[in-house]
XYZ file of C-alpha atoms in Angstrom:
183
model
C -45.330 28.426 -33.186
C -43.039 27.726 -29.581
C -44.982 25.655 -27.504
C -43.563 25.511 -24.789
C -42.936 29.365 -25.110
C -46.805 29.391 -25.352
C -47.584 27.040 -22.969
C -44.987 29.108 -19.817
C -47.134 32.444 -21.396
C -50.488 31.007 -20.741
C -49.102 29.258 -17.426
C -48.251 33.070 -16.415
C -51.746 33.987 -17.366
C -53.156 31.591 -14.868
C -50.963 32.974 -12.287
C -52.187 36.609 -12.590
C -49.985 38.142 -15.251
C -52.914 39.025 -17.127
C -50.841 40.913 -19.971
C -49.314 38.399 -21.265
C -52.285 37.379 -23.343
C -51.414 40.047 -25.378
C -48.572 38.334 -26.693
C -50.665 35.149 -27.828
C -53.860 37.138 -29.145
C -50.690 38.685 -31.752
C -49.536 35.632 -31.465
C -52.688 33.792 -32.473
C -56.036 35.830 -33.535
C -55.487 35.586 -37.446
C -54.510 31.852 -37.338
C -58.019 31.631 -35.050
C -59.547 34.027 -37.330
C -58.363 32.006 -40.060
C -59.971 28.809 -38.845
C -62.970 29.970 -37.335
C -63.962 32.429 -40.995
C -63.396 28.323 -42.674
C -66.064 26.884 -40.149
C -68.640 29.499 -40.381
C -67.891 31.762 -43.030
C -69.211 34.954 -41.554
C -66.504 37.472 -41.145
C -67.913 39.846 -38.253
C -69.695 36.260 -37.239
C -65.888 34.813 -36.670
C -64.027 38.669 -35.797
C -66.850 37.678 -32.291
C -65.782 34.161 -32.434
C -61.784 35.038 -32.097
C -63.171 37.818 -29.239
C -65.015 35.002 -27.318
C -62.365 32.541 -27.380
C -59.846 34.780 -26.256
C -61.924 36.126 -23.473
C -63.140 32.644 -23.158
C -59.398 31.319 -22.669
C -58.946 34.667 -19.724
C -62.137 33.055 -17.940
C -61.310 30.084 -17.452
C -57.205 30.393 -17.568
C -57.424 27.864 -14.689
C -58.704 25.008 -16.533
C -55.148 24.819 -18.182
C -53.174 22.972 -16.665
C -49.793 22.525 -19.635
C -49.887 18.947 -20.245
C -50.783 19.810 -23.953
C -49.954 22.364 -26.347
C -51.480 25.429 -25.727
C -53.040 25.680 -29.405
C -54.966 22.620 -28.645
C -56.664 23.954 -25.777
C -57.445 27.359 -27.494
C -58.404 25.629 -30.532
C -61.233 23.082 -28.542
C -62.418 26.334 -27.060
C -62.794 28.115 -30.522
C -64.742 24.708 -31.446
C -67.041 24.692 -28.728
C -67.178 28.980 -29.404
C -68.330 27.933 -32.370
C -71.211 25.011 -30.956
C -72.675 28.323 -28.657
C -73.076 30.419 -30.786
C -75.549 27.873 -31.648
C -75.777 28.723 -35.443
C -75.965 25.776 -38.068
C -73.155 26.206 -40.316
C -75.632 25.804 -42.732
C -76.799 28.839 -42.355
C -74.339 30.393 -43.584
C -74.582 33.949 -45.808
C -72.312 34.196 -48.999
C -68.649 33.358 -48.626
C -66.500 36.431 -48.517
C -62.831 36.439 -49.661
C -60.653 37.418 -47.672
C -57.755 37.113 -49.453
C -59.041 39.055 -52.233
C -57.422 42.819 -52.148
C -53.997 40.807 -50.783
C -53.570 39.135 -54.089
C -54.567 42.062 -56.694
C -52.407 44.287 -54.470
C -49.892 41.484 -54.902
C -49.522 42.108 -59.333
C -47.075 39.812 -61.354
C -50.690 38.078 -62.684
C -52.257 38.984 -65.424
C -56.262 40.109 -65.635
C -56.843 36.286 -67.325
C -54.729 34.504 -65.060
C -56.264 36.207 -61.973
C -59.353 35.860 -63.397
C -59.120 32.109 -63.647
C -57.788 31.953 -60.099
C -60.024 33.563 -58.194
C -63.468 31.491 -60.211
C -61.204 28.535 -59.196
C -60.598 29.656 -55.471
C -64.305 30.506 -54.937
C -65.596 27.536 -56.716
C -63.166 25.055 -53.936
C -65.063 27.219 -51.039
C -68.346 26.880 -52.634
C -67.414 23.299 -52.285
C -66.391 23.180 -49.175
C -69.869 24.552 -47.816
C -71.442 21.739 -49.036
C -69.361 19.326 -46.820
C -70.401 17.691 -43.211
C -69.254 19.881 -40.630
C -66.544 17.505 -40.083
C -65.108 17.207 -42.990
C -65.018 20.792 -43.272
C -63.297 21.128 -40.206
C -60.622 18.545 -40.425
C -59.970 19.543 -43.683
C -59.629 23.431 -42.248
C -57.414 22.216 -39.694
C -54.597 20.497 -41.838
C -55.048 22.193 -44.914
C -55.322 25.546 -43.832
C -54.320 25.923 -40.417
C -51.551 23.278 -41.152
C -51.694 21.362 -37.964
C -50.355 17.930 -38.129
C -52.358 14.691 -37.854
C -51.675 14.083 -34.019
C -52.001 17.343 -33.235
C -56.162 17.493 -34.669
C -56.436 14.647 -33.126
C -55.198 16.387 -29.348
C -58.665 18.815 -30.997
C -61.245 16.483 -32.176
C -60.428 14.139 -28.826
C -60.134 11.175 -30.869
C -57.331 8.551 -32.983
C -55.002 10.446 -35.665
C -55.755 7.184 -38.025
C -59.753 8.653 -37.290
C -58.259 12.483 -38.398
C -56.538 10.420 -41.409
C -59.437 8.498 -42.395
C -61.706 12.227 -42.107
C -59.038 13.701 -44.281
C -58.950 10.735 -46.687
C -63.124 10.951 -47.111
C -63.175 14.403 -46.529
C -60.782 14.898 -49.467
C -62.712 12.533 -51.451
C -66.192 14.380 -50.956
C -64.556 17.282 -51.776
C -62.894 16.682 -54.877
C -66.446 15.103 -55.871
C -67.963 18.786 -55.423
C -65.941 20.244 -57.152
C -66.629 18.505 -60.145
C -69.959 18.861 -60.128
C -69.901 22.251 -59.683
C -67.120 22.889 -62.282
C -68.915 21.463 -65.113
């Protein structure tokens, strides 16, 4: 995404052109949903949180300064929305596989390969659920949202070195948990 264009669009929203928020929604509702889903593992809660985040962006549009990138501001609001939800991430319901249907339609895999891939993915998700919130958050932002460490540092308000360290430790912890569950 073009962060300059995103900032410009958000500045127009801030100035009162509220229809422009639709452009940002079209660009970011899916990545935002993905982030929220990987943090909560609840489909309906994640959908509700997406709506809350966009509502809060409209409500607090005056706080957008365009000194940073729009996505940093958006993910900061999303992180706060999760905290505001008041639900412990440890009380999540069973993981829902959102891309299962898409994989089935893609074809190309034998039934055995499909089952093996699905089981490996489910094992990974179960291992992710066991990570601490901070480790799951940094892995979600870096691996699923494909943000750079510098961007994650800005969102989490920590140093880039701290993000790298947290990501490395999270990967080690994830590997350990995954190996234990695969035995």
